[in-house]
Short mmCIF file of C-alpha atoms and ligand atoms in Angstrom, two decimals:
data_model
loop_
_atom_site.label_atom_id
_atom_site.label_comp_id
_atom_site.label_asym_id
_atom_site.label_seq_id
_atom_site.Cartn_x
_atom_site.Cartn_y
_atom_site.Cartn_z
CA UNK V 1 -24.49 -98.06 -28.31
CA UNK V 2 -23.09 -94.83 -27.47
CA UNK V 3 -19.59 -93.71 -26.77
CA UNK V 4 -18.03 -90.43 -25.04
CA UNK V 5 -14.98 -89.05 -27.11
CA UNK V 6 -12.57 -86.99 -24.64
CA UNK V 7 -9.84 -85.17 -25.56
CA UNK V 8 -7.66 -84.31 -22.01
CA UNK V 9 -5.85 -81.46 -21.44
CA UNK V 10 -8.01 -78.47 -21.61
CA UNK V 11 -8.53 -76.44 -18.36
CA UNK V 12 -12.22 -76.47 -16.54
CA UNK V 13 -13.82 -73.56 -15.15
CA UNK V 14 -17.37 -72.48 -14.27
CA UNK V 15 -20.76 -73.35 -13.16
CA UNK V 16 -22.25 -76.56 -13.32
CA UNK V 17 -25.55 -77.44 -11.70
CA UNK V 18 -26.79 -80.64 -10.79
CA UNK V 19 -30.75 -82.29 -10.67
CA UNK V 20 -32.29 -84.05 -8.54
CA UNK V 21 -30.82 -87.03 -6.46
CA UNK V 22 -31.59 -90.19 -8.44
CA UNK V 23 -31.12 -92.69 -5.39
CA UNK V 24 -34.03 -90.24 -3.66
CA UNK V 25 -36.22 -89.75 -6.85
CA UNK V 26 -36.34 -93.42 -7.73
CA UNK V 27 -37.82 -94.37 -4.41
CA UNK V 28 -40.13 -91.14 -3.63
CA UNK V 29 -41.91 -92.52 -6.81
CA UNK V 30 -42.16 -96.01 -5.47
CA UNK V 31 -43.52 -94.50 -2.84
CA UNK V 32 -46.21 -92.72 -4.12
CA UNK V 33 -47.43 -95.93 -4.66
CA UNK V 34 -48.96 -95.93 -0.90
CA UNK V 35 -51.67 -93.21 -1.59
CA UNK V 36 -54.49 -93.88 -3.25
CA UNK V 37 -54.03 -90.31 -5.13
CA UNK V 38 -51.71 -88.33 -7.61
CA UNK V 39 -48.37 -87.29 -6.24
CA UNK V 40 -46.13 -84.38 -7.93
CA UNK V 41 -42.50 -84.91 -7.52
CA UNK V 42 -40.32 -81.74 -8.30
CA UNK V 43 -36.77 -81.87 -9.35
CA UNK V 44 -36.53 -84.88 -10.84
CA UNK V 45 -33.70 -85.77 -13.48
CA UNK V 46 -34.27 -86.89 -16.42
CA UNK V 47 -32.26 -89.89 -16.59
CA UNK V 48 -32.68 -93.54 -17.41
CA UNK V 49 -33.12 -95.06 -14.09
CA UNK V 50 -36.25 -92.68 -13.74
CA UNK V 51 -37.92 -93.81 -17.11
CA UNK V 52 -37.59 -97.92 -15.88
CA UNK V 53 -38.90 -96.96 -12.31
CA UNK V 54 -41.83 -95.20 -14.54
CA UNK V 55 -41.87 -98.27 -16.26
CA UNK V 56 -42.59 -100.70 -13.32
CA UNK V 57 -44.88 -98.11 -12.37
CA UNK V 58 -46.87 -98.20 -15.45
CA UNK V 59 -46.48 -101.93 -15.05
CA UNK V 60 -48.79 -102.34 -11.81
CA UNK V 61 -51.10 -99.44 -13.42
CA UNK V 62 -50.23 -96.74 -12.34
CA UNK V 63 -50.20 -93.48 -14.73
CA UNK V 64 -46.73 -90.77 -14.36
CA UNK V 65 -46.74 -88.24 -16.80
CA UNK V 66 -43.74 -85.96 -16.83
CA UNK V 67 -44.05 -82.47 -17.59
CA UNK V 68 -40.51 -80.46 -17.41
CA UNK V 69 -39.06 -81.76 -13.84
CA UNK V 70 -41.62 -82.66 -12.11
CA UNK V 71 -43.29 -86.03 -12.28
CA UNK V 72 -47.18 -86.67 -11.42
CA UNK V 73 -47.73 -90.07 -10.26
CA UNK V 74 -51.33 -91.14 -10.31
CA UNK V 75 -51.97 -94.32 -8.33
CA UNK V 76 -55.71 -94.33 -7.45
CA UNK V 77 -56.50 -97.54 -9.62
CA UNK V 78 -53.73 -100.46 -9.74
CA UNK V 79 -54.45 -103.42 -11.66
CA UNK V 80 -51.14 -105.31 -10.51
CA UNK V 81 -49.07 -106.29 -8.03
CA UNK V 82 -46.01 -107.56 -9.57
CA UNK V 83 -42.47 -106.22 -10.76
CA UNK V 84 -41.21 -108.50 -13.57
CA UNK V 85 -37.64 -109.81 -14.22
CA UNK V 86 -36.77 -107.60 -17.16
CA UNK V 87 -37.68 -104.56 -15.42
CA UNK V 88 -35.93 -105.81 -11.81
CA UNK V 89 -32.76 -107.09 -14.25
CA UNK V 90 -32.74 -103.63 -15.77
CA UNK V 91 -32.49 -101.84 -12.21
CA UNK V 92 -31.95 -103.14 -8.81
CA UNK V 93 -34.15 -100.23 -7.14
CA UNK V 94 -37.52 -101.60 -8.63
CA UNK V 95 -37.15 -103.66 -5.58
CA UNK V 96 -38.30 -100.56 -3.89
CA UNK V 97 -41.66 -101.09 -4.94
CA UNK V 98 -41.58 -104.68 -2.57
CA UNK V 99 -42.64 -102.53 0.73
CA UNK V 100 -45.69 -100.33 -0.75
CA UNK V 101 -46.95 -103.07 -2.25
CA UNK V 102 -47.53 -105.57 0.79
CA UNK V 103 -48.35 -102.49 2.57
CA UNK V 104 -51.66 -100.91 0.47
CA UNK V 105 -52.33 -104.65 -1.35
CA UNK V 106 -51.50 -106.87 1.55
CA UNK V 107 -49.55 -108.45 -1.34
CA UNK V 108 -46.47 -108.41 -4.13
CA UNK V 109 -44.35 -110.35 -6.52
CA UNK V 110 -41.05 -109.41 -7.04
CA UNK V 111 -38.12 -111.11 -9.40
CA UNK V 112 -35.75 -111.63 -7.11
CA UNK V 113 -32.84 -108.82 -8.45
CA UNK V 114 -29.88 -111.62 -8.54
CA UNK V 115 -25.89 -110.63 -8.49
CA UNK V 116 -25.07 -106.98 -10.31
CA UNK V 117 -21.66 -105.70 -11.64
CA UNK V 118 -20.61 -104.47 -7.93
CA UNK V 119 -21.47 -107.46 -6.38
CA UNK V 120 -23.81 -110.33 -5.35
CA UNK V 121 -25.80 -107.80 -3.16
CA UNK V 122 -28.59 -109.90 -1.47
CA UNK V 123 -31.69 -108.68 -0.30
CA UNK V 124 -32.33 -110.68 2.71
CA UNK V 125 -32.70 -107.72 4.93
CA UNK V 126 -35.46 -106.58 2.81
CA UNK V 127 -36.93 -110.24 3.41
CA UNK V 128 -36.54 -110.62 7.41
CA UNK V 129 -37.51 -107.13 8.27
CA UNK V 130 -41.01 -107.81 6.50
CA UNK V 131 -41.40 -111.20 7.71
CA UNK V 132 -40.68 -109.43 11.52
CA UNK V 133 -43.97 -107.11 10.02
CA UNK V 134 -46.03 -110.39 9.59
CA UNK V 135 -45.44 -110.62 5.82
CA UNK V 136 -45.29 -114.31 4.62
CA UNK V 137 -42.35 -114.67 2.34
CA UNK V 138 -41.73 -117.40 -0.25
CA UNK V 139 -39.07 -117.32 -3.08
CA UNK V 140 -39.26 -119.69 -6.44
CA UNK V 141 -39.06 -119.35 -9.95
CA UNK V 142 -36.73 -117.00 -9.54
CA UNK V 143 -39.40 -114.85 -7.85
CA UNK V 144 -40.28 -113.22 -4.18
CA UNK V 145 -44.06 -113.59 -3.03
CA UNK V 146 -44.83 -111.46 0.15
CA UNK V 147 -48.40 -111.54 1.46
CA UNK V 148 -49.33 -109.32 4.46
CA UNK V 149 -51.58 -111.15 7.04
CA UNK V 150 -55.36 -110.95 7.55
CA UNK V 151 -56.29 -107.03 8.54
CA UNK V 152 -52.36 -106.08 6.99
CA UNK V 153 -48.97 -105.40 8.49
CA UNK V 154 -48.34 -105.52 12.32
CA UNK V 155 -45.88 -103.22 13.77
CA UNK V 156 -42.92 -104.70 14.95
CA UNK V 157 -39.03 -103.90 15.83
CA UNK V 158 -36.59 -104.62 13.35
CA UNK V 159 -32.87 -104.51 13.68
CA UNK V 160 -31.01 -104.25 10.69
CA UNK V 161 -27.72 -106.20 10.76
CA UNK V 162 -26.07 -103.51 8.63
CA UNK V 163 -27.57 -100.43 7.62
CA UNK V 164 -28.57 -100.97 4.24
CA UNK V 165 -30.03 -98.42 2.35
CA UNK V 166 -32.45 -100.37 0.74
CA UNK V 167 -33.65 -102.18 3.33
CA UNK V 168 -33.96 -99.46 5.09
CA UNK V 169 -36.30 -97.75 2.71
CA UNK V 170 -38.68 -100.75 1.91
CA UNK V 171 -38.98 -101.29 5.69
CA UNK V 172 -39.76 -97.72 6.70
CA UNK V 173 -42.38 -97.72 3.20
CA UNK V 174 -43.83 -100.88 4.81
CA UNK V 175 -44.27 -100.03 7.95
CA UNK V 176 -46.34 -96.56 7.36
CA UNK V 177 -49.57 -98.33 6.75
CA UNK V 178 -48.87 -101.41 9.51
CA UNK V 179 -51.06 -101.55 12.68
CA UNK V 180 -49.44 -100.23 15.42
CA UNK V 181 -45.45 -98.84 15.88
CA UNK V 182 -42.64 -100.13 14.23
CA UNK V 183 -39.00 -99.70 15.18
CA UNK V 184 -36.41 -99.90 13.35
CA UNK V 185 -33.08 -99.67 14.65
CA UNK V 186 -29.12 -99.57 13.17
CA UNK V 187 -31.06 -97.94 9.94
CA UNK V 188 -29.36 -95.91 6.96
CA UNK V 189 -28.98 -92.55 7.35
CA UNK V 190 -28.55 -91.19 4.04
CA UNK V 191 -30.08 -87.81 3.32
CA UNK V 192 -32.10 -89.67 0.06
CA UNK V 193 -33.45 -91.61 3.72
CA UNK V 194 -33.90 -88.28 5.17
CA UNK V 195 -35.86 -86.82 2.09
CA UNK V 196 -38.01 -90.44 1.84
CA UNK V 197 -39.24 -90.06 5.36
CA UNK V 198 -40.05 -86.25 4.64
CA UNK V 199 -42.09 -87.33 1.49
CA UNK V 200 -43.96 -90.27 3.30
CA UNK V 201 -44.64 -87.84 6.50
CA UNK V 202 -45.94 -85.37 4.02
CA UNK V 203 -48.42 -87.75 3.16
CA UNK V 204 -49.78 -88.30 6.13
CA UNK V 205 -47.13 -90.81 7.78
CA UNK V 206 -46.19 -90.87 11.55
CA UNK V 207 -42.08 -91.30 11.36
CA UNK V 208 -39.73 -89.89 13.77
CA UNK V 209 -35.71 -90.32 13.86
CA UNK V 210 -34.85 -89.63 10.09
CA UNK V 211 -30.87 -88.98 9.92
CA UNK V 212 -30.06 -90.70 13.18
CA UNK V 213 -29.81 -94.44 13.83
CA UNK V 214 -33.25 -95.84 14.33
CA UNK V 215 -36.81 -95.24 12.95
CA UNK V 216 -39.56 -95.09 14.70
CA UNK V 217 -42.82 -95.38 12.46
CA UNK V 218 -47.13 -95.41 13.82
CA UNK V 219 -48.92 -96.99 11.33
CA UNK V 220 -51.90 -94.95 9.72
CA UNK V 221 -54.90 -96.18 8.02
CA UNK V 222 -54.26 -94.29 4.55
CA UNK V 223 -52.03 -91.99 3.27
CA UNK V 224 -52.79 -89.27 0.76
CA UNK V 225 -51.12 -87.33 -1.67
CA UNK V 226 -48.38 -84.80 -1.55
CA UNK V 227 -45.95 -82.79 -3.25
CA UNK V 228 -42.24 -82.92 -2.99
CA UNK V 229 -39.04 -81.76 -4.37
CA UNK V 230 -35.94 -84.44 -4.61
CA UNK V 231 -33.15 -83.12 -2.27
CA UNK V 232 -30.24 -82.35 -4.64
CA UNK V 233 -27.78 -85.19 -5.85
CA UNK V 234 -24.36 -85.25 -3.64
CA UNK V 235 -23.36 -87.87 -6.05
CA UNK V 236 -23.78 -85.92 -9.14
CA UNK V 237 -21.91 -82.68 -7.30
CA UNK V 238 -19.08 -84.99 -6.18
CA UNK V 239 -18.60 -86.16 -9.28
CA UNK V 240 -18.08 -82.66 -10.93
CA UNK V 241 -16.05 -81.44 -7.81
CA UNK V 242 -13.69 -83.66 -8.57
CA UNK V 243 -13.89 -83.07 -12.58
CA UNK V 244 -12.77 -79.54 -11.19
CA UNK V 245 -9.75 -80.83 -9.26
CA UNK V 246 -8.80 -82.88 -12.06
CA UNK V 247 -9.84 -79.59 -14.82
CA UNK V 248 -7.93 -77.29 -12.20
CA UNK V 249 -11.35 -75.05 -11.47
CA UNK V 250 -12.50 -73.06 -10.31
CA UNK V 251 -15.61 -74.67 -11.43
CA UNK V 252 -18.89 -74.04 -9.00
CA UNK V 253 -21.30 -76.91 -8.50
CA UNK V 254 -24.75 -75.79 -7.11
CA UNK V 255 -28.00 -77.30 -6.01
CA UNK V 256 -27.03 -79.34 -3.66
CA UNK V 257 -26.47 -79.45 0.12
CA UNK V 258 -22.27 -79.53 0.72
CA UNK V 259 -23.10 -80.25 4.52
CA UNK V 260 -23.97 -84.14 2.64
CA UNK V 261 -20.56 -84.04 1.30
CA UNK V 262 -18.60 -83.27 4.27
CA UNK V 263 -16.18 -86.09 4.24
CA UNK V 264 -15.78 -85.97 0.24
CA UNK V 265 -14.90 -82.45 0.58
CA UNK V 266 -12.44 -83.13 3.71
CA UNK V 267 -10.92 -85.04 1.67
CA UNK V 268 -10.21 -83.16 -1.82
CA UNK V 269 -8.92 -80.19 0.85
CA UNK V 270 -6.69 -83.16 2.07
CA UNK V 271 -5.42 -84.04 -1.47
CA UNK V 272 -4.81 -80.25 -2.08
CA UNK V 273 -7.65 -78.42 -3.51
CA UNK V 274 -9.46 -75.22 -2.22
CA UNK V 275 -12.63 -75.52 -1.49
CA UNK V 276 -15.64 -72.90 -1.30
CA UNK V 277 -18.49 -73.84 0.53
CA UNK V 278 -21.39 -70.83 -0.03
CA UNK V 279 -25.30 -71.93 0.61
CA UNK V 280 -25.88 -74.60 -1.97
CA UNK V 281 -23.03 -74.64 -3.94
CA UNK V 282 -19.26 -75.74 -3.66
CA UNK V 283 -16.12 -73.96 -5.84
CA UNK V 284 -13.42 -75.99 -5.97
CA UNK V 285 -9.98 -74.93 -7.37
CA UNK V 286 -6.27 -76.20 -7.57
CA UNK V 287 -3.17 -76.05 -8.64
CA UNK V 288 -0.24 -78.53 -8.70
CA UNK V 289 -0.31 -82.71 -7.87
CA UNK V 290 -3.13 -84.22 -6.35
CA UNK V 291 -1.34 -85.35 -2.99
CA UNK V 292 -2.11 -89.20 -2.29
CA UNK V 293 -4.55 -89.71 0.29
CA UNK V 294 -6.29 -92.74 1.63
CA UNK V 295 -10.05 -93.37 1.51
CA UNK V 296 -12.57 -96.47 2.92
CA UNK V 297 -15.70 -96.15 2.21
CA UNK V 298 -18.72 -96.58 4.84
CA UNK V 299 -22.26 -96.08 5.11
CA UNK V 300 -23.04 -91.94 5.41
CA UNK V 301 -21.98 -90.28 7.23
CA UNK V 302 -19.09 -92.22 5.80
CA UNK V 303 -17.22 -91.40 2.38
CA UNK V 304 -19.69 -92.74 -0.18
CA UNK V 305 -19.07 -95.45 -2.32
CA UNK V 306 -20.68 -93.91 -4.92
CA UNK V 307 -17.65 -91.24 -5.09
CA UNK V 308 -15.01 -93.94 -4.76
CA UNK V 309 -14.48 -94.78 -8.81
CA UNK V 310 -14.10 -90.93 -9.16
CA UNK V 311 -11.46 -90.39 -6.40
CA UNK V 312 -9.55 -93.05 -7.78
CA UNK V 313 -8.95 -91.51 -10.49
CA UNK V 314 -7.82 -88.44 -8.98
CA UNK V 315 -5.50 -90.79 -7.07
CA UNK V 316 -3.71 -92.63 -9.98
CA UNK V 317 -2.13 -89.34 -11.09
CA UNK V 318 -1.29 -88.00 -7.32
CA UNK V 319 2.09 -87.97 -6.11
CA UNK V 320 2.84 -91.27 -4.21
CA UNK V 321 0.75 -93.90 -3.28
CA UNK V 322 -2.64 -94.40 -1.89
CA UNK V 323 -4.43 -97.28 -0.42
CA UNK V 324 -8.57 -97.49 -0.97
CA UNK V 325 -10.64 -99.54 0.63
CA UNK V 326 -14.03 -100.44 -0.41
CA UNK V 327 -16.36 -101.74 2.50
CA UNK V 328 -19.98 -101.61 1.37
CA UNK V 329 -19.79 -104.03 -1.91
CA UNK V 330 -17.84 -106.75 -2.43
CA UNK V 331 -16.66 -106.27 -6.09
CA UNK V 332 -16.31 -102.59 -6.93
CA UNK V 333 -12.97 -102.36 -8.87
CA UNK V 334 -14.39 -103.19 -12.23
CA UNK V 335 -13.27 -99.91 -13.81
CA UNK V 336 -9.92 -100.21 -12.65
CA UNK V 337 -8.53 -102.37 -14.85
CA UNK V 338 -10.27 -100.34 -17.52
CA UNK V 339 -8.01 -97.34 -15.61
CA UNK V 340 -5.42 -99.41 -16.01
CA UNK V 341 -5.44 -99.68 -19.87
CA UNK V 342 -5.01 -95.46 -19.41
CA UNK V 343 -1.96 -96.14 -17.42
CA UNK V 344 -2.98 -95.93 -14.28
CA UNK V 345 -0.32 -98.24 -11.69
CA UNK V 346 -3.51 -100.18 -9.43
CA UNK V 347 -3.17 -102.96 -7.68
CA UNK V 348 -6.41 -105.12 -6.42
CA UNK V 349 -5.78 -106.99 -3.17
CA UNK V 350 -9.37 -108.36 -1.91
CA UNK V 351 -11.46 -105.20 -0.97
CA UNK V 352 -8.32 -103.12 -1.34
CA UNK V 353 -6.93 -100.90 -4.02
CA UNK V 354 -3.33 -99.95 -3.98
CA UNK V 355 -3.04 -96.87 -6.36
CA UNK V 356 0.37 -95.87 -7.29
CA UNK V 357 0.12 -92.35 -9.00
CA UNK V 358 1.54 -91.86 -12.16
CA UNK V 359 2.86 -88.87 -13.98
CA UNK V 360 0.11 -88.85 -17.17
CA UNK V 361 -2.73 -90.96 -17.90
CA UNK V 362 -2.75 -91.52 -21.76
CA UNK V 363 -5.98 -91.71 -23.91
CA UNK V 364 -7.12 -95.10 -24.58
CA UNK V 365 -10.37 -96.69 -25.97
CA UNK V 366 -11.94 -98.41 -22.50
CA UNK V 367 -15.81 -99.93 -21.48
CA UNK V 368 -17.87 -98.14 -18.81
CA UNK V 369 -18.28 -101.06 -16.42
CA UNK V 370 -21.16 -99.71 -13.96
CA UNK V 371 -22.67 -96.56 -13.34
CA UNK V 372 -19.59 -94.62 -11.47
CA UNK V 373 -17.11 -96.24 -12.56
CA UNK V 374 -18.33 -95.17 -16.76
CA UNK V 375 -18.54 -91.46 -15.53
CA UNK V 376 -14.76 -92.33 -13.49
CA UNK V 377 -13.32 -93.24 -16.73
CA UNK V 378 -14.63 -89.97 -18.21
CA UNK V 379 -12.76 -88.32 -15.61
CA UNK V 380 -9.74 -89.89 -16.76
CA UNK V 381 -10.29 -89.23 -20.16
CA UNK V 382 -10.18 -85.21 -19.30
CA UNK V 383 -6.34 -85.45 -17.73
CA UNK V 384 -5.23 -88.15 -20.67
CA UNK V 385 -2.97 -87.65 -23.12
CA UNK V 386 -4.77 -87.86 -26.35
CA UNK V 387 -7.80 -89.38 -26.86
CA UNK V 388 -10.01 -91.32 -24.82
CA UNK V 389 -12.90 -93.37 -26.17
CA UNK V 390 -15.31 -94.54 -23.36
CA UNK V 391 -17.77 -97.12 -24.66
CA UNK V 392 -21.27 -98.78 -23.16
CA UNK V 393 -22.01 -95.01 -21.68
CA UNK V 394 -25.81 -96.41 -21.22
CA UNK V 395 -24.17 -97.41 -17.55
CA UNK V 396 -23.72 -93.33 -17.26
CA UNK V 397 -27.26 -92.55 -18.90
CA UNK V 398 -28.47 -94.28 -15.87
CA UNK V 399 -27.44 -91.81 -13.08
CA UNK V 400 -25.94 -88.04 -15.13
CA UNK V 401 -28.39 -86.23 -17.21
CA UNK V 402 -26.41 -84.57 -19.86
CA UNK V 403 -22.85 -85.50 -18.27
CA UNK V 404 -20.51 -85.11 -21.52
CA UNK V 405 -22.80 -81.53 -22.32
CA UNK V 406 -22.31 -79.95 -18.61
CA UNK V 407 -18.15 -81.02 -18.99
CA UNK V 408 -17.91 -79.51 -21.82
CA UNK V 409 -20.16 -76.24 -21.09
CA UNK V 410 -16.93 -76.34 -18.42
CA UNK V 411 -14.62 -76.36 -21.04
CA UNK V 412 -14.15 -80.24 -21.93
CA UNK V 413 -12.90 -81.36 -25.32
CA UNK V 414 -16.00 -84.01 -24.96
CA UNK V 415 -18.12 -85.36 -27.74
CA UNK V 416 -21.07 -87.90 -27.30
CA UNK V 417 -21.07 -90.03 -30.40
CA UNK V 418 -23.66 -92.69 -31.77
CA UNK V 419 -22.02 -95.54 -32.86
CA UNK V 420 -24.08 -98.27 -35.39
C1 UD1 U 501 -28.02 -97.87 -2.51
C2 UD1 U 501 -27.76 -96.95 -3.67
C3 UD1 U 501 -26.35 -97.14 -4.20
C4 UD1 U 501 -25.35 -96.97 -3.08
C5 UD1 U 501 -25.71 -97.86 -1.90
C6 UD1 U 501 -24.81 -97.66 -0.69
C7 UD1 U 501 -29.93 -96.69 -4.72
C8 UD1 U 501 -30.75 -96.93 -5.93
N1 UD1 U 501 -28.69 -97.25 -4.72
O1 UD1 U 501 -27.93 -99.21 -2.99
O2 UD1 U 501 -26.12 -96.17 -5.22
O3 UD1 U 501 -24.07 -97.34 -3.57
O4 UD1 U 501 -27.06 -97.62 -1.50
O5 UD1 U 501 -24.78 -96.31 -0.33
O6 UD1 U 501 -30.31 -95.99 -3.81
N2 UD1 U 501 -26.98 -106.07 1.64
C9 UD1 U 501 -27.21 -107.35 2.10
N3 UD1 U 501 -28.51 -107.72 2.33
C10 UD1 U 501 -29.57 -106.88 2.10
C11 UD1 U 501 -29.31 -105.57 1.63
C12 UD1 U 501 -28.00 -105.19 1.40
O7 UD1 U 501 -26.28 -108.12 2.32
O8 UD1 U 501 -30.71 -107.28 2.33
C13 UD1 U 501 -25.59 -105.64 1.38
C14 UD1 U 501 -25.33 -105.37 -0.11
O9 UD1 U 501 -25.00 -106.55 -0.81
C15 UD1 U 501 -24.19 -104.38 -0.06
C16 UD1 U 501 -24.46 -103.60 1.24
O10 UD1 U 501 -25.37 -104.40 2.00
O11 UD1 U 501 -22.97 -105.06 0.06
C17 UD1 U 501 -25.05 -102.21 1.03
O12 UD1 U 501 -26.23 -102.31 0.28
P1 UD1 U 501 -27.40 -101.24 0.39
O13 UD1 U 501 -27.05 -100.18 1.40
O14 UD1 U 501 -28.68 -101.97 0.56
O15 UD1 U 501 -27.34 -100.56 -1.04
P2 UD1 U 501 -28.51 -100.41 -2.09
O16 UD1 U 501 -29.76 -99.97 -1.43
O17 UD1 U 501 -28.55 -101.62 -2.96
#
């Protein structure tokens, strides 16, 4: 298992670019399981999460070669129709794969994905909206069976009862190759959704409504290849906008679109940093005490809570208190307590956090929890005191290529260490 060795302190500054969105790449390759064809994918990091997907992929027979950043995705012959458990355990988003499936094989087997470190997050959305497209759905042995009718999916309309991102996407995968029109309505609007629907309509699909509330999809009788490049990852930038804040700046983060940051960059303005918006990029600079300032997270256009581990770390050394609320899962203050080992004054009250900033953090061995909340803790580690050890970094290999090289290319005192 490998650890990240921080020493805090030193000052950031520079240009940092970021790949690929991983929530957008993982599901563009599940669904280039709907054409009968090779797909090229552009722009996609090379990260863990990518390699399993490739996995499950390889699983139901389908060849992906990589070859720099892009990713060619041959699925003319399949010889299966099922995503095991160790694959599904390893990441929730081979779920994904649910909705192609039942659409081109009028059948799949899923493990069912079970609880996560963030919470028990169900996937009975995933389950109703196909069963509204005709899909009978049966769960045992710790598995999901879908089968489309006779003659395939039916068009139908769906309404989501919240609008889950992955729900969303299986449903709007499903629906491409259904008879007929399909609307779906209080949907995600993420812009991985936005770049999903682009990908699938480049391919041949009939979808209208990407980025606002509902989805409306005609069913075609095949889809073919295409050729797409991931829209950038907001997540990654956020994540080193704020390493900039904390690292003073000013550091530059390009390749991504600020416009799907909006609220995360409201916000750091809020807490005191200037801000730089110029074509794909974002400078961020400051000077002084991160000013407290409250946050809940909510589906986009909401503040993501992907970005809520890293603000609250920005928060436990800001001047006064903050309050953050966490609305989309149920248990996402793992890492805090980890924080809390640095120093950091947080108090957990139900889907609250009540953040008390301190003056110093102060370097401390801690455990990456989850997947934002390791690369939070890394955060911390560059404003600590000393030395800050942050173990089980797999959880980070999932979601940052490279993330202790690009910090320190910014001037980090950051190490990645293999430990036997
Ligand atoms: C995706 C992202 C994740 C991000 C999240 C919210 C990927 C690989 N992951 O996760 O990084 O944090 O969106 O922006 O893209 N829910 C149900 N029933 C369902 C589906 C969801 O109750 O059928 C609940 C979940 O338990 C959770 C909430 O809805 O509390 C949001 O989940 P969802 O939007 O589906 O997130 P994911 O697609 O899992």
């Amino acid at each position: 298992m490998d650890s990240i060795i921080v020493r805090g302190g030193r000052q950031l500054t520079g240009e940092v670019s970021v790949g690929g969105a991983k929530n957008s790449a993982l599901k563009l390759m599940a669904a280039a399981l709907l054409a009968p064809a090779t797909s090229h994918i552009d722009g996609v990091p090379d990260i863990a999460d990518v390699d399993t997907m490739a996995e499950v992929l390889g699983y139901l027979g389908v060849r992906v070669s990589r070859q720099g950043q892009r990713l060619s995705i041959d699925a003319s012959r399949l010889t299966g129709c099922e995503a095991p458990y160790e694959m599904v355990a390893k990441m929730r988003a081979s779920i994904a794969v649910l909705g192609p499936l039942v659409a081109r094989f009028g059948r799949a087997r899923v493990a069912m994905p079970g609880g996560c470190a963030i919470g028990s997050r169900k996937i009975d959305m995933h389950i109703r909206g196909l069963e509204h497209l005709g899909a009978k759905v049966t769960l045992g042995h710790g598995s999901l069976d879908a089968v489309a009718p006779e003659g395939g999916l039916v068009g139908a309309e769906v309404t989501l009862e919240f609008p889950s991102v992955g729900a969303t996407e299986n449903l709007v995968m499903a629906a491409t190759l259904a008879r007929g029109r399909t609307v779906i309505d209080n949907v995600a609007r993420e812009p991985e959704i936005i770049d999903l629907v682009r990908f699938l309509r480049s391919m041949g699909a009939q979808i209208e409504g990407e980025g606002t509330s509902a989805l409306s999809i005609v069913g075609v009788r095949e889809l073919h290849a295409a050729k797409h490049r991931v829209v950038g990852d907001r997540i990654e930038a956020g994540t080193y906008l704020v390493a900039g804040a904390l690292g003073l700046g000013p550091v530059t983060v390009s390749g991504f679109d600020p416009a799907h940051l909006d609220l995360v960059i409201a916000k750091l303005r809020e807490v005191g940093c200037t801000i730089e918006v110029a074509g794909d990029s974002a400078t961020v600079s400051f000077d002084g005490r991160p000013r407290p300032v409250d946050i809940q997270t909510l589906p986009h256009p909401g503040f993501p809570t992907d970005m809520q581990a890293q603000f609250m770390t920005l928060m436990s050394v800001a001047g006064g208190g903050s309050i953050i609320t966490e609305n989309v899962f149920e248990n996402r203050f793992m890492f805090a307590g980890e924080l809390a080992r640095m120093g950091a004054d947080i108090r957990i009250e139900g889907h609250h956090a009540l953040v008390k900033g301190v003056t110093h953090l102060s370097g401390a061995p801690v455990r990456s929890t989850d997947l934002r909340g390791g690369a939070a803790l890394v955060l911390a580690g560059l404003i600590a005191q000393g030395e800050t050890t942050v173990r089980d970094v797999h959880h980070i290999d999932r979601g940052y290529e490279c993330f202790a090289d690009k910090l320190a290319a910014l001037g980090a005192d950051i190490e990645r260490v293999s430990c036997t």
